[in-house]
mmCIF file of N, CA and C in Angstrom:
data_model
loop_
_atom_site.group_PDB
_atom_site.id
_atom_site.type_symbol
_atom_site.label_atom_id
_atom_site.label_comp_id
_atom_site.label_asym_id
_atom_site.label_seq_id
_atom_site.Cartn_x
_atom_site.Cartn_y
_atom_site.Cartn_z
ATOM 1 N N GLN A 20 -37.615 11.304 11.168
ATOM 2 C CA GLN A 20 -37.889 11.012 12.560
ATOM 3 C C GLN A 20 -36.675 10.314 13.165
ATOM 4 N N TRP A 21 -36.336 10.702 14.381
ATOM 5 C CA TRP A 21 -35.271 10.023 15.118
ATOM 6 C C TRP A 21 -35.887 9.329 16.305
ATOM 7 N N ILE A 22 -35.146 8.460 16.933
ATOM 8 C CA ILE A 22 -35.704 7.529 17.891
ATOM 9 C C ILE A 22 -35.027 7.614 19.255
ATOM 10 N N TYR A 23 -35.757 7.249 20.278
ATOM 11 C CA TYR A 23 -35.217 6.994 21.610
ATOM 12 C C TYR A 23 -35.370 5.495 21.790
ATOM 13 N N TYR A 24 -34.262 4.779 21.875
ATOM 14 C CA TYR A 24 -34.292 3.320 21.909
ATOM 15 C C TYR A 24 -33.715 2.823 23.222
ATOM 16 N N SER A 25 -34.481 2.025 23.932
ATOM 17 C CA SER A 25 -34.067 1.544 25.247
ATOM 18 C C SER A 25 -33.871 0.033 25.236
ATOM 19 N N LEU A 26 -32.756 -0.402 25.833
ATOM 20 C CA LEU A 26 -32.477 -1.832 26.013
ATOM 21 C C LEU A 26 -32.624 -2.159 27.491
ATOM 22 N N GLY A 27 -33.554 -3.026 27.831
ATOM 23 C CA GLY A 27 -33.738 -3.427 29.217
ATOM 24 C C GLY A 27 -32.690 -4.443 29.634
ATOM 25 N N LEU A 28 -32.365 -4.455 30.914
ATOM 26 C CA LEU A 28 -31.415 -5.435 31.442
ATOM 27 C C LEU A 28 -32.131 -6.747 31.722
ATOM 28 N N LYS A 29 -31.483 -7.837 31.398
ATOM 29 C CA LYS A 29 -32.027 -9.150 31.703
ATOM 30 C C LYS A 29 -32.195 -9.249 33.220
ATOM 31 N N GLY A 30 -33.353 -9.638 33.663
ATOM 32 C CA GLY A 30 -33.607 -9.752 35.090
ATOM 33 C C GLY A 30 -34.164 -8.489 35.717
ATOM 34 N N GLY A 31 -34.368 -7.443 34.928
ATOM 35 C CA GLY A 31 -34.968 -6.215 35.451
ATOM 36 C C GLY A 31 -33.970 -5.290 36.121
ATOM 37 N N VAL A 32 -34.379 -4.682 37.215
ATOM 38 C CA VAL A 32 -33.571 -3.675 37.914
ATOM 39 C C VAL A 32 -32.363 -4.330 38.579
ATOM 40 N N ARG A 33 -31.193 -3.705 38.381
ATOM 41 C CA ARG A 33 -29.944 -4.219 38.946
ATOM 42 C C ARG A 33 -29.190 -3.124 39.693
ATOM 43 N N ASP A 34 -28.459 -3.527 40.721
ATOM 44 C CA ASP A 34 -27.569 -2.620 41.442
ATOM 45 C C ASP A 34 -26.259 -2.580 40.667
ATOM 46 N N MET A 35 -25.941 -1.434 40.075
ATOM 47 C CA MET A 35 -24.724 -1.267 39.283
ATOM 48 C C MET A 35 -23.700 -0.400 40.010
ATOM 49 N N SER A 36 -23.864 -0.218 41.310
ATOM 50 C CA SER A 36 -22.987 0.685 42.054
ATOM 51 C C SER A 36 -21.543 0.190 42.141
ATOM 52 N N THR A 37 -21.302 -1.084 41.878
ATOM 53 C CA THR A 37 -19.925 -1.590 41.897
ATOM 54 C C THR A 37 -19.344 -1.768 40.495
ATOM 55 N N VAL A 38 -20.100 -1.361 39.492
ATOM 56 C CA VAL A 38 -19.662 -1.470 38.094
ATOM 57 C C VAL A 38 -18.907 -0.197 37.715
ATOM 58 N N THR A 39 -17.836 -0.340 36.951
ATOM 59 C CA THR A 39 -17.010 0.807 36.566
ATOM 60 C C THR A 39 -17.640 1.624 35.447
ATOM 61 N N GLY A 40 -18.106 0.951 34.391
ATOM 62 C CA GLY A 40 -18.585 1.720 33.254
ATOM 63 C C GLY A 40 -19.365 0.927 32.243
ATOM 64 N N LEU A 41 -19.655 1.599 31.153
ATOM 65 C CA LEU A 41 -20.393 1.048 30.028
ATOM 66 C C LEU A 41 -19.521 1.226 28.794
ATOM 67 N N ARG A 42 -19.332 0.149 28.051
ATOM 68 C CA ARG A 42 -18.514 0.184 26.833
ATOM 69 C C ARG A 42 -19.426 -0.136 25.642
ATOM 70 N N LEU A 43 -19.235 0.600 24.554
ATOM 71 C CA LEU A 43 -19.995 0.345 23.340
ATOM 72 C C LEU A 43 -19.194 0.790 22.126
ATOM 73 N N THR A 44 -19.533 0.225 21.000
ATOM 74 C CA THR A 44 -18.914 0.592 19.726
ATOM 75 C C THR A 44 -19.947 1.385 18.938
ATOM 76 N N VAL A 45 -19.536 2.557 18.430
ATOM 77 C CA VAL A 45 -20.480 3.440 17.739
ATOM 78 C C VAL A 45 -19.898 3.991 16.444
ATOM 79 N N ARG A 46 -20.770 4.343 15.547
ATOM 80 C CA ARG A 46 -20.429 5.121 14.362
ATOM 81 C C ARG A 46 -21.710 5.718 13.825
ATOM 82 N N SER A 47 -21.556 6.738 12.994
ATOM 83 C CA SER A 47 -22.693 7.433 12.416
ATOM 84 C C SER A 47 -22.355 7.845 10.989
ATOM 85 N N ASP A 48 -23.366 8.185 10.225
ATOM 86 C CA ASP A 48 -23.139 8.613 8.850
ATOM 87 C C ASP A 48 -22.375 9.928 8.788
ATOM 88 N N LYS A 49 -22.552 10.774 9.801
ATOM 89 C CA LYS A 49 -21.882 12.071 9.881
ATOM 90 C C LYS A 49 -21.776 12.455 11.352
ATOM 91 N N ALA A 50 -21.056 13.508 11.633
ATOM 92 C CA ALA A 50 -20.891 13.943 13.019
ATOM 93 C C ALA A 50 -22.248 14.295 13.621
ATOM 94 N N ARG A 51 -22.504 13.724 14.774
ATOM 95 C CA ARG A 51 -23.730 14.021 15.507
ATOM 96 C C ARG A 51 -23.531 13.635 16.969
ATOM 97 N N MET A 52 -24.421 14.061 17.813
ATOM 98 C CA MET A 52 -24.379 13.740 19.236
ATOM 99 C C MET A 52 -25.298 12.543 19.491
ATOM 100 N N LEU A 53 -24.845 11.657 20.355
ATOM 101 C CA LEU A 53 -25.646 10.522 20.794
ATOM 102 C C LEU A 53 -25.782 10.625 22.309
ATOM 103 N N ARG A 54 -26.981 10.688 22.789
ATOM 104 C CA ARG A 54 -27.216 10.679 24.227
ATOM 105 C C ARG A 54 -27.387 9.220 24.654
ATOM 106 N N VAL A 55 -26.604 8.813 25.653
ATOM 107 C CA VAL A 55 -26.677 7.462 26.224
ATOM 108 C C VAL A 55 -27.121 7.645 27.667
ATOM 109 N N ASP A 56 -28.249 7.054 28.026
ATOM 110 C CA ASP A 56 -28.812 7.246 29.360
ATOM 111 C C ASP A 56 -28.984 5.940 30.106
ATOM 112 N N LEU A 57 -28.885 6.024 31.422
ATOM 113 C CA LEU A 57 -29.206 4.902 32.297
ATOM 114 C C LEU A 57 -30.694 4.979 32.623
ATOM 115 N N GLU A 58 -31.413 3.919 32.343
ATOM 116 C CA GLU A 58 -32.823 3.845 32.717
ATOM 117 C C GLU A 58 -32.874 3.422 34.179
ATOM 118 N N SER A 59 -33.674 4.124 34.972
ATOM 119 C CA SER A 59 -33.789 3.818 36.395
ATOM 120 C C SER A 59 -35.038 4.488 36.949
ATOM 121 N N PRO A 60 -35.743 3.807 37.848
ATOM 122 C CA PRO A 60 -36.877 4.477 38.492
ATOM 123 C C PRO A 60 -36.431 5.650 39.369
ATOM 124 N N ALA A 61 -35.149 5.745 39.679
ATOM 125 C CA ALA A 61 -34.631 6.863 40.477
ATOM 126 C C ALA A 61 -34.431 8.132 39.651
ATOM 127 N N ASN A 62 -34.584 8.056 38.333
ATOM 128 C CA ASN A 62 -34.586 9.251 37.474
ATOM 129 C C ASN A 62 -35.992 9.846 37.561
ATOM 130 N N THR A 63 -36.186 10.803 38.446
ATOM 131 C CA THR A 63 -37.540 11.290 38.736
ATOM 132 C C THR A 63 -38.151 12.153 37.630
ATOM 133 N N ALA A 64 -37.338 12.643 36.700
ATOM 134 C CA ALA A 64 -37.864 13.461 35.601
ATOM 135 C C ALA A 64 -37.668 12.763 34.251
ATOM 136 N N ALA A 65 -37.653 11.440 34.264
ATOM 137 C CA ALA A 65 -37.448 10.677 33.025
ATOM 138 C C ALA A 65 -38.514 10.992 31.983
ATOM 139 N N SER A 66 -39.735 11.271 32.414
ATOM 140 C CA SER A 66 -40.802 11.585 31.455
ATOM 141 C C SER A 66 -40.533 12.897 30.707
ATOM 142 N N LEU A 67 -39.621 13.718 31.246
ATOM 143 C CA LEU A 67 -39.215 14.962 30.583
ATOM 144 C C LEU A 67 -37.939 14.776 29.767
ATOM 145 N N GLY A 68 -37.426 13.535 29.735
ATOM 146 C CA GLY A 68 -36.188 13.261 29.003
ATOM 147 C C GLY A 68 -34.943 13.550 29.822
ATOM 148 N N ILE A 69 -35.100 13.626 31.140
ATOM 149 C CA ILE A 69 -33.962 13.937 32.012
ATOM 150 C C ILE A 69 -33.574 12.683 32.783
ATOM 151 N N ARG A 70 -32.445 12.106 32.372
ATOM 152 C CA ARG A 70 -31.918 10.889 32.986
ATOM 153 C C ARG A 70 -30.419 11.064 33.169
ATOM 154 N N LYS A 71 -29.847 10.320 34.082
ATOM 155 C CA LYS A 71 -28.389 10.327 34.229
ATOM 156 C C LYS A 71 -27.791 9.585 33.039
ATOM 157 N N GLY A 72 -26.755 10.165 32.438
ATOM 158 C CA GLY A 72 -26.121 9.550 31.284
ATOM 159 C C GLY A 72 -24.999 10.415 30.744
ATOM 160 N N TRP A 73 -24.737 10.270 29.458
ATOM 161 C CA TRP A 73 -23.607 10.945 28.820
ATOM 162 C C TRP A 73 -24.014 11.410 27.429
ATOM 163 N N SER A 74 -23.410 12.498 26.978
ATOM 164 C CA SER A 74 -23.536 12.952 25.592
ATOM 165 C C SER A 74 -22.240 12.565 24.886
ATOM 166 N N VAL A 75 -22.368 11.802 23.815
ATOM 167 C CA VAL A 75 -21.218 11.219 23.133
ATOM 168 C C VAL A 75 -21.166 11.730 21.693
ATOM 169 N N ASP A 76 -20.008 12.265 21.290
ATOM 170 C CA ASP A 76 -19.811 12.642 19.894
ATOM 171 C C ASP A 76 -19.559 11.379 19.081
ATOM 172 N N VAL A 77 -20.313 11.215 17.993
ATOM 173 C CA VAL A 77 -20.089 10.084 17.091
ATOM 174 C C VAL A 77 -19.898 10.606 15.675
ATOM 175 N N GLY A 78 -19.258 9.818 14.853
ATOM 176 C CA GLY A 78 -19.003 10.191 13.469
ATOM 177 C C GLY A 78 -18.764 8.966 12.622
ATOM 178 N N PRO A 79 -18.291 9.134 11.391
ATOM 179 C CA PRO A 79 -18.127 8.020 10.459
ATOM 180 C C PRO A 79 -17.090 6.970 10.862
ATOM 181 N N LYS A 80 -16.147 7.329 11.717
ATOM 182 C CA LYS A 80 -15.130 6.367 12.145
ATOM 183 C C LYS A 80 -15.688 5.498 13.279
ATOM 184 N N THR A 81 -15.610 4.181 13.124
ATOM 185 C CA THR A 81 -16.046 3.274 14.185
ATOM 186 C C THR A 81 -15.163 3.478 15.409
ATOM 187 N N THR A 82 -15.801 3.711 16.548
ATOM 188 C CA THR A 82 -15.088 4.051 17.773
ATOM 189 C C THR A 82 -15.622 3.236 18.946
ATOM 190 N N VAL A 83 -14.710 2.738 19.775
ATOM 191 C CA VAL A 83 -15.097 2.102 21.033
ATOM 192 C C VAL A 83 -15.100 3.192 22.095
ATOM 193 N N VAL A 84 -16.207 3.334 22.780
ATOM 194 C CA VAL A 84 -16.383 4.372 23.793
ATOM 195 C C VAL A 84 -16.531 3.711 25.156
ATOM 196 N N GLU A 85 -15.815 4.212 26.151
ATOM 197 C CA GLU A 85 -15.977 3.763 27.529
ATOM 198 C C GLU A 85 -16.522 4.926 28.349
ATOM 199 N N LEU A 86 -17.675 4.710 28.941
ATOM 200 C CA LEU A 86 -18.349 5.732 29.734
ATOM 201 C C LEU A 86 -18.307 5.312 31.198
ATOM 202 N N LEU A 87 -17.713 6.134 32.043
ATOM 203 C CA LEU A 87 -17.614 5.813 33.461
ATOM 204 C C LEU A 87 -18.939 6.115 34.154
ATOM 205 N N LEU A 88 -19.456 5.134 34.880
ATOM 206 C CA LEU A 88 -20.732 5.333 35.564
ATOM 207 C C LEU A 88 -20.661 6.485 36.559
ATOM 208 N N SER A 89 -19.491 6.692 37.154
ATOM 209 C CA SER A 89 -19.331 7.775 38.124
ATOM 210 C C SER A 89 -19.461 9.162 37.491
ATOM 211 N N GLU A 90 -19.411 9.233 36.159
ATOM 212 C CA GLU A 90 -19.510 10.515 35.451
ATOM 213 C C GLU A 90 -20.873 10.745 34.799
ATOM 214 N N ALA A 91 -21.812 9.829 35.017
ATOM 215 C CA ALA A 91 -23.153 9.990 34.439
ATOM 216 C C ALA A 91 -23.804 11.242 35.029
ATOM 217 N N ALA A 92 -24.443 12.023 34.180
ATOM 218 C CA ALA A 92 -25.058 13.275 34.613
ATOM 219 C C ALA A 92 -26.303 13.558 33.773
ATOM 220 N N ALA A 93 -27.132 14.425 34.273
ATOM 221 C CA ALA A 93 -28.295 14.871 33.507
ATOM 222 C C ALA A 93 -27.806 15.650 32.288
ATOM 223 N N PRO A 94 -28.592 15.707 31.217
ATOM 224 C CA PRO A 94 -28.172 16.489 30.044
ATOM 225 C C PRO A 94 -28.012 17.968 30.394
ATOM 226 N N SER A 95 -27.067 18.625 29.742
ATOM 227 C CA SER A 95 -26.770 20.028 30.062
ATOM 228 C C SER A 95 -27.982 20.935 29.867
ATOM 229 N N TRP A 96 -28.831 20.637 28.903
ATOM 230 C CA TRP A 96 -29.998 21.495 28.677
ATOM 231 C C TRP A 96 -30.939 21.489 29.887
ATOM 232 N N ALA A 97 -30.967 20.386 30.647
ATOM 233 C CA ALA A 97 -31.850 20.311 31.821
ATOM 234 C C ALA A 97 -31.419 21.311 32.884
ATOM 235 N N GLU A 98 -30.117 21.438 33.070
ATOM 236 C CA GLU A 98 -29.598 22.430 34.023
ATOM 237 C C GLU A 98 -29.824 23.844 33.482
ATOM 238 N N ASP A 99 -29.550 24.039 32.187
ATOM 239 C CA ASP A 99 -29.733 25.357 31.569
ATOM 240 C C ASP A 99 -31.175 25.852 31.716
ATOM 241 N N GLN A 100 -32.134 24.918 31.589
ATOM 242 C CA GLN A 100 -33.554 25.274 31.684
ATOM 243 C C GLN A 100 -34.097 25.148 33.110
ATOM 244 N N LYS A 101 -33.207 24.889 34.057
ATOM 245 C CA LYS A 101 -33.568 24.756 35.480
ATOM 246 C C LYS A 101 -34.626 23.680 35.698
ATOM 247 N N LYS A 102 -34.494 22.561 34.954
ATOM 248 C CA LYS A 102 -35.423 21.433 35.088
ATOM 249 C C LYS A 102 -34.772 20.200 35.706
ATOM 250 N N ASP A 103 -33.454 20.262 35.946
ATOM 251 C CA ASP A 103 -32.746 19.120 36.509
ATOM 252 C C ASP A 103 -33.172 18.925 37.963
ATOM 253 N N PRO A 104 -33.752 17.764 38.308
ATOM 254 C CA PRO A 104 -34.173 17.528 39.691
ATOM 255 C C PRO A 104 -33.004 17.143 40.606
ATOM 256 N N HIS A 105 -31.809 17.021 40.038
ATOM 257 C CA HIS A 105 -30.607 16.665 40.796
ATOM 258 C C HIS A 105 -30.781 15.350 41.548
ATOM 259 N N ASP A 106 -31.314 14.354 40.842
ATOM 260 C CA ASP A 106 -31.436 13.023 41.439
ATOM 261 C C ASP A 106 -30.054 12.524 41.835
ATOM 262 N N PRO A 107 -29.923 11.901 42.991
ATOM 263 C CA PRO A 107 -28.610 11.388 43.411
ATOM 264 C C PRO A 107 -28.140 10.266 42.487
ATOM 265 N N LEU A 108 -26.928 10.390 41.967
ATOM 266 C CA LEU A 108 -26.380 9.359 41.084
ATOM 267 C C LEU A 108 -26.337 8.014 41.798
ATOM 268 N N ALA A 109 -26.017 8.006 43.084
ATOM 269 C CA ALA A 109 -25.944 6.746 43.831
ATOM 270 C C ALA A 109 -27.271 5.997 43.788
ATOM 271 N N ALA A 110 -28.376 6.707 43.880
ATOM 272 C CA ALA A 110 -29.700 6.067 43.823
ATOM 273 C C ALA A 110 -29.976 5.502 42.438
ATOM 274 N N VAL A 111 -29.586 6.230 41.409
ATOM 275 C CA VAL A 111 -29.766 5.747 40.037
ATOM 276 C C VAL A 111 -28.950 4.477 39.825
ATOM 277 N N LEU A 112 -27.685 4.484 40.246
ATOM 278 C CA LEU A 112 -26.813 3.321 40.040
ATOM 279 C C LEU A 112 -27.293 2.100 40.814
ATOM 280 N N LYS A 113 -27.978 2.279 41.908
ATOM 281 C CA LYS A 113 -28.488 1.148 42.682
ATOM 282 C C LYS A 113 -29.727 0.527 42.045
ATOM 283 N N SER A 114 -30.292 1.193 41.021
ATOM 284 C CA SER A 114 -31.543 0.691 40.439
ATOM 285 C C SER A 114 -31.591 0.870 38.922
ATOM 286 N N VAL A 115 -30.567 0.413 38.232
ATOM 287 C CA VAL A 115 -30.523 0.524 36.771
ATOM 288 C C VAL A 115 -31.373 -0.597 36.148
ATOM 289 N N SER A 116 -32.255 -0.221 35.235
ATOM 290 C CA SER A 116 -33.102 -1.204 34.564
ATOM 291 C C SER A 116 -32.776 -1.344 33.081
ATOM 292 N N GLY A 117 -31.931 -0.450 32.550
ATOM 293 C CA GLY A 117 -31.586 -0.530 31.141
ATOM 294 C C GLY A 117 -30.700 0.625 30.705
ATOM 295 N N VAL A 118 -30.385 0.619 29.424
ATOM 296 C CA VAL A 118 -29.591 1.666 28.796
ATOM 297 C C VAL A 118 -30.386 2.148 27.589
ATOM 298 N N ALA A 119 -30.418 3.468 27.395
ATOM 299 C CA ALA A 119 -31.183 4.023 26.289
ATOM 300 C C ALA A 119 -30.295 4.897 25.409
ATOM 301 N N PHE A 120 -30.671 4.985 24.139
ATOM 302 C CA PHE A 120 -29.894 5.720 23.144
ATOM 303 C C PHE A 120 -30.805 6.706 22.431
ATOM 304 N N ASP A 121 -30.323 7.947 22.305
ATOM 305 C CA ASP A 121 -31.104 9.012 21.686
ATOM 306 C C ASP A 121 -30.190 9.847 20.797
ATOM 307 N N PRO A 122 -30.067 9.489 19.509
ATOM 308 C CA PRO A 122 -29.204 10.264 18.606
ATOM 309 C C PRO A 122 -29.864 11.583 18.206
ATOM 310 N N ASP A 123 -29.041 12.619 18.070
ATOM 311 C CA ASP A 123 -29.533 13.913 17.618
ATOM 312 C C ASP A 123 -29.780 13.903 16.118
ATOM 313 N N CYS A 124 -30.827 14.583 15.732
ATOM 314 C CA CYS A 124 -31.100 14.864 14.333
ATOM 315 C C CYS A 124 -30.245 16.079 13.958
ATOM 316 N N VAL A 125 -29.509 15.992 12.858
ATOM 317 C CA VAL A 125 -28.615 17.074 12.438
ATOM 318 C C VAL A 125 -29.358 18.060 11.546
ATOM 319 N N GLY A 126 -29.148 19.358 11.808
ATOM 320 C CA GLY A 126 -29.713 20.396 10.944
ATOM 321 C C GLY A 126 -30.931 21.098 11.510
ATOM 322 N N ARG A 127 -31.292 20.797 12.758
ATOM 323 C CA ARG A 127 -32.462 21.439 13.361
ATOM 324 C C ARG A 127 -32.161 22.887 13.740
ATOM 325 N N SER A 128 -33.181 23.692 13.733
ATOM 326 C CA SER A 128 -33.056 25.089 14.155
ATOM 327 C C SER A 128 -32.980 25.152 15.682
ATOM 328 N N SER A 129 -32.802 26.349 16.213
ATOM 329 C CA SER A 129 -32.760 26.527 17.665
ATOM 330 C C SER A 129 -34.103 26.172 18.313
ATOM 331 N N LEU A 130 -35.158 26.109 17.529
ATOM 332 C CA LEU A 130 -36.475 25.713 18.035
ATOM 333 C C LEU A 130 -36.676 24.198 17.980
ATOM 334 N N GLY A 131 -35.694 23.491 17.397
ATOM 335 C CA GLY A 131 -35.765 22.035 17.371
ATOM 336 C C GLY A 131 -36.377 21.434 16.123
ATOM 337 N N PHE A 132 -36.601 22.240 15.091
ATOM 338 C CA PHE A 132 -37.234 21.742 13.878
ATOM 339 C C PHE A 132 -36.287 21.833 12.688
ATOM 340 N N LEU A 133 -36.441 20.907 11.748
ATOM 341 C CA LEU A 133 -35.723 20.994 10.481
ATOM 342 C C LEU A 133 -36.424 22.030 9.601
ATOM 343 N N PRO A 134 -35.664 22.755 8.790
ATOM 344 C CA PRO A 134 -36.303 23.681 7.848
ATOM 345 C C PRO A 134 -37.216 22.915 6.891
ATOM 346 N N GLU A 135 -38.203 23.578 6.380
ATOM 347 C CA GLU A 135 -39.144 22.951 5.454
ATOM 348 C C GLU A 135 -38.392 22.333 4.280
ATOM 349 N N GLY A 136 -38.707 21.099 3.966
ATOM 350 C CA GLY A 136 -38.089 20.400 2.845
ATOM 351 C C GLY A 136 -36.748 19.751 3.166
ATOM 352 N N VAL A 137 -36.253 19.915 4.378
ATOM 353 C CA VAL A 137 -34.962 19.356 4.762
ATOM 354 C C VAL A 137 -35.192 18.098 5.603
ATOM 355 N N THR A 138 -34.399 17.075 5.343
ATOM 356 C CA THR A 138 -34.465 15.847 6.134
ATOM 357 C C THR A 138 -33.070 15.464 6.601
ATOM 358 N N ASP A 139 -33.003 14.605 7.587
ATOM 359 C CA ASP A 139 -31.744 14.023 8.043
ATOM 360 C C ASP A 139 -31.930 12.517 7.983
ATOM 361 N N LYS A 140 -31.590 11.946 6.836
ATOM 362 C CA LYS A 140 -31.781 10.511 6.608
ATOM 363 C C LYS A 140 -30.548 9.723 7.022
ATOM 364 N N GLY A 141 -29.967 10.102 8.119
ATOM 365 C CA GLY A 141 -28.738 9.475 8.567
ATOM 366 C C GLY A 141 -28.974 8.248 9.419
ATOM 367 N N PHE A 142 -27.883 7.793 10.036
ATOM 368 C CA PHE A 142 -27.975 6.620 10.905
ATOM 369 C C PHE A 142 -26.953 6.718 12.022
ATOM 370 N N VAL A 143 -27.202 5.967 13.061
ATOM 371 C CA VAL A 143 -26.246 5.715 14.124
ATOM 372 C C VAL A 143 -26.216 4.209 14.321
ATOM 373 N N GLN A 144 -25.028 3.638 14.330
ATOM 374 C CA GLN A 144 -24.852 2.203 14.555
ATOM 375 C C GLN A 144 -24.240 2.024 15.940
ATOM 376 N N ILE A 145 -24.867 1.161 16.747
ATOM 377 C CA ILE A 145 -24.418 0.891 18.117
ATOM 378 C C ILE A 145 -24.254 -0.614 18.262
ATOM 379 N N ASP A 146 -23.060 -1.051 18.659
ATOM 380 C CA ASP A 146 -22.779 -2.482 18.810
ATOM 381 C C ASP A 146 -22.044 -2.738 20.118
ATOM 382 N N ASP A 147 -21.976 -4.020 20.479
ATOM 383 C CA ASP A 147 -21.125 -4.491 21.582
ATOM 384 C C ASP A 147 -21.344 -3.718 22.875
ATOM 385 N N VAL A 148 -22.583 -3.537 23.263
ATOM 386 C CA VAL A 148 -22.911 -2.796 24.484
ATOM 387 C C VAL A 148 -22.666 -3.721 25.682
ATOM 388 N N GLU A 149 -21.808 -3.255 26.605
ATOM 389 C CA GLU A 149 -21.522 -4.082 27.786
ATOM 390 C C GLU A 149 -21.087 -3.226 28.970
ATOM 391 N N PHE A 150 -21.494 -3.653 30.141
ATOM 392 C CA PHE A 150 -21.007 -3.044 31.373
ATOM 393 C C PHE A 150 -19.681 -3.707 31.695
ATOM 394 N N PHE A 151 -18.751 -2.951 32.313
ATOM 395 C CA PHE A 151 -17.460 -3.507 32.669
ATOM 396 C C PHE A 151 -17.023 -3.043 34.054
ATOM 397 N N THR A 152 -16.183 -3.844 34.663
ATOM 398 C CA THR A 152 -15.568 -3.510 35.946
ATOM 399 C C THR A 152 -14.081 -3.655 35.784
ATOM 400 N N LYS A 153 -13.337 -2.650 36.233
ATOM 401 C CA LYS A 153 -11.879 -2.699 36.102
ATOM 402 C C LYS A 153 -11.256 -3.158 37.391
#
Protein backbone atom coordinates (compact mmCIF):
# COMPACT_ATOMS: atom_id res chain seq x y z
CA GLN A 1 0.00 0.00 0.00
CA TRP A 2 1.19 3.51 -0.79
CA ILE A 3 0.03 6.68 0.87
CA TYR A 4 -1.24 10.18 0.19
CA TYR A 5 0.21 12.26 3.02
CA SER A 6 -0.83 15.85 3.63
CA LEU A 7 0.89 18.45 5.82
CA GLY A 8 -1.38 21.31 6.88
CA LEU A 9 -0.05 24.84 7.20
CA LYS A 10 0.12 26.34 10.66
CA GLY A 11 -2.72 28.82 10.91
CA GLY A 12 -4.83 27.18 8.20
CA VAL A 13 -5.40 28.73 4.77
CA ARG A 14 -2.71 31.16 3.60
CA ASP A 15 -2.26 33.48 0.63
CA MET A 16 0.90 32.19 -1.09
CA SER A 17 0.59 34.36 -4.21
CA THR A 18 3.76 36.29 -3.31
CA VAL A 19 5.80 33.17 -2.52
CA THR A 20 8.29 31.96 -5.15
CA GLY A 21 8.36 28.23 -4.50
CA LEU A 22 8.54 25.14 -2.37
CA ARG A 23 11.87 23.52 -1.49
CA LEU A 24 12.27 19.99 -0.15
CA THR A 25 14.88 17.28 0.16
CA VAL A 26 13.89 13.88 -1.25
CA ARG A 27 15.20 10.40 -1.88
CA SER A 28 13.72 6.99 -2.57
CA ASP A 29 14.81 3.37 -2.51
CA LYS A 30 14.62 3.30 -6.33
CA ALA A 31 13.52 5.53 -9.18
CA ARG A 32 9.90 6.52 -8.82
CA MET A 33 7.60 9.50 -9.30
CA LEU A 34 6.48 11.63 -6.37
CA ARG A 35 3.45 13.85 -6.81
CA VAL A 36 3.65 17.02 -4.68
CA ASP A 37 0.37 18.93 -4.50
CA LEU A 38 -0.87 22.19 -3.04
CA GLU A 39 -3.90 21.62 -0.83
CA SER A 40 -6.50 24.34 -1.40
CA PRO A 41 -10.27 24.68 -1.36
CA ALA A 42 -9.86 26.20 -4.85
CA ASN A 43 -8.89 22.74 -6.20
CA THR A 44 -12.45 21.87 -7.22
CA ALA A 45 -11.69 18.25 -8.20
CA ALA A 46 -9.47 17.38 -5.21
CA SER A 47 -11.75 14.46 -4.34
CA LEU A 48 -10.73 12.95 -7.71
CA GLY A 49 -7.02 13.45 -6.94
CA ILE A 50 -6.75 16.52 -9.17
CA ARG A 51 -4.82 19.33 -7.50
CA LYS A 52 -2.31 21.91 -8.66
CA GLY A 53 1.21 20.61 -8.07
CA TRP A 54 4.22 18.92 -9.62
CA SER A 55 5.41 15.44 -10.58
CA VAL A 56 8.94 14.95 -9.28
CA ASP A 57 11.39 12.20 -10.24
CA VAL A 58 13.08 10.79 -7.13
CA GLY A 59 15.73 8.13 -6.69
CA PRO A 60 18.41 6.82 -4.31
CA LYS A 61 20.49 10.02 -4.42
CA THR A 62 19.41 12.63 -1.86
CA THR A 63 18.31 15.67 -3.85
CA VAL A 64 17.15 19.18 -2.97
CA VAL A 65 14.22 20.08 -5.22
CA GLU A 66 12.89 23.60 -5.81
CA LEU A 67 9.38 23.76 -7.23
CA LEU A 68 8.18 27.11 -8.55
CA LEU A 69 4.63 27.90 -7.49
CA SER A 70 4.03 29.57 -10.86
CA GLU A 71 4.57 26.16 -12.53
CA ALA A 72 2.10 24.17 -10.41
CA ALA A 73 -0.32 22.27 -12.65
CA ALA A 74 -2.88 19.50 -12.54
CA PRO A 75 -1.45 16.00 -13.12
CA SER A 76 -1.05 15.10 -16.80
CA TRP A 77 -3.44 12.15 -16.51
CA ALA A 78 -6.27 14.56 -15.58
CA GLU A 79 -5.90 16.38 -18.89
CA ASP A 80 -5.47 13.09 -20.79
CA GLN A 81 -8.74 11.80 -19.30
CA LYS A 82 -10.48 15.17 -19.82
CA LYS A 83 -11.13 15.50 -16.07
CA ASP A 84 -9.04 18.62 -15.40
CA PRO A 85 -11.44 21.39 -14.28
CA HIS A 86 -8.76 23.99 -15.16
CA ASP A 87 -8.98 25.70 -11.78
CA PRO A 88 -7.18 29.06 -11.92
CA LEU A 89 -3.72 28.77 -10.36
CA ALA A 90 -4.10 32.29 -8.92
CA ALA A 91 -7.13 31.15 -6.89
CA VAL A 92 -5.28 28.10 -5.59
CA LEU A 93 -2.25 30.18 -4.56
CA LYS A 94 -4.47 32.65 -2.69
CA SER A 95 -5.87 29.82 -0.54
CA VAL A 96 -3.19 27.21 0.18
CA SER A 97 -3.92 25.10 3.27
CA GLY A 98 -1.13 22.54 2.99
CA VAL A 99 1.21 20.43 0.90
CA ALA A 100 0.56 16.79 0.07
CA PHE A 101 2.80 13.96 -1.11
CA ASP A 102 1.76 10.96 -3.19
CA PRO A 103 4.59 8.59 -4.22
CA ASP A 104 3.98 6.16 -7.07
CA CYS A 105 4.04 2.45 -6.46
CA VAL A 106 6.58 0.90 -8.87
CA GLY A 107 5.64 -2.11 -11.01
CA ARG A 108 1.91 -1.54 -11.52
CA SER A 109 0.22 -2.57 -14.74
CA SER A 110 -1.55 -0.12 -17.05
CA LEU A 111 -4.69 -0.86 -15.01
CA GLY A 112 -2.96 0.34 -11.84
CA PHE A 113 -2.45 -3.00 -10.11
CA LEU A 114 0.64 -4.97 -9.14
CA PRO A 115 0.84 -8.48 -10.61
CA GLU A 116 -0.25 -11.24 -8.26
CA GLY A 117 2.47 -11.99 -5.72
CA VAL A 118 4.42 -8.80 -6.48
CA THR A 119 4.95 -6.05 -3.91
CA ASP A 120 6.73 -2.70 -3.83
CA LYS A 121 8.17 -2.49 -0.32
CA GLY A 122 10.02 0.70 -1.07
CA PHE A 123 10.16 4.09 0.56
CA VAL A 124 10.26 7.79 -0.14
CA GLN A 125 12.01 10.09 2.34
CA ILE A 126 10.94 13.76 2.41
CA ASP A 127 12.73 16.32 4.59
CA ASP A 128 13.23 20.06 5.02
CA VAL A 129 9.94 21.13 3.44
CA GLU A 130 9.80 24.93 3.19
CA PHE A 131 8.27 27.69 1.14
CA PHE A 132 10.74 30.28 -0.14
CA THR A 133 10.76 33.72 -1.71
CA LYS A 134 13.63 34.90 -3.87
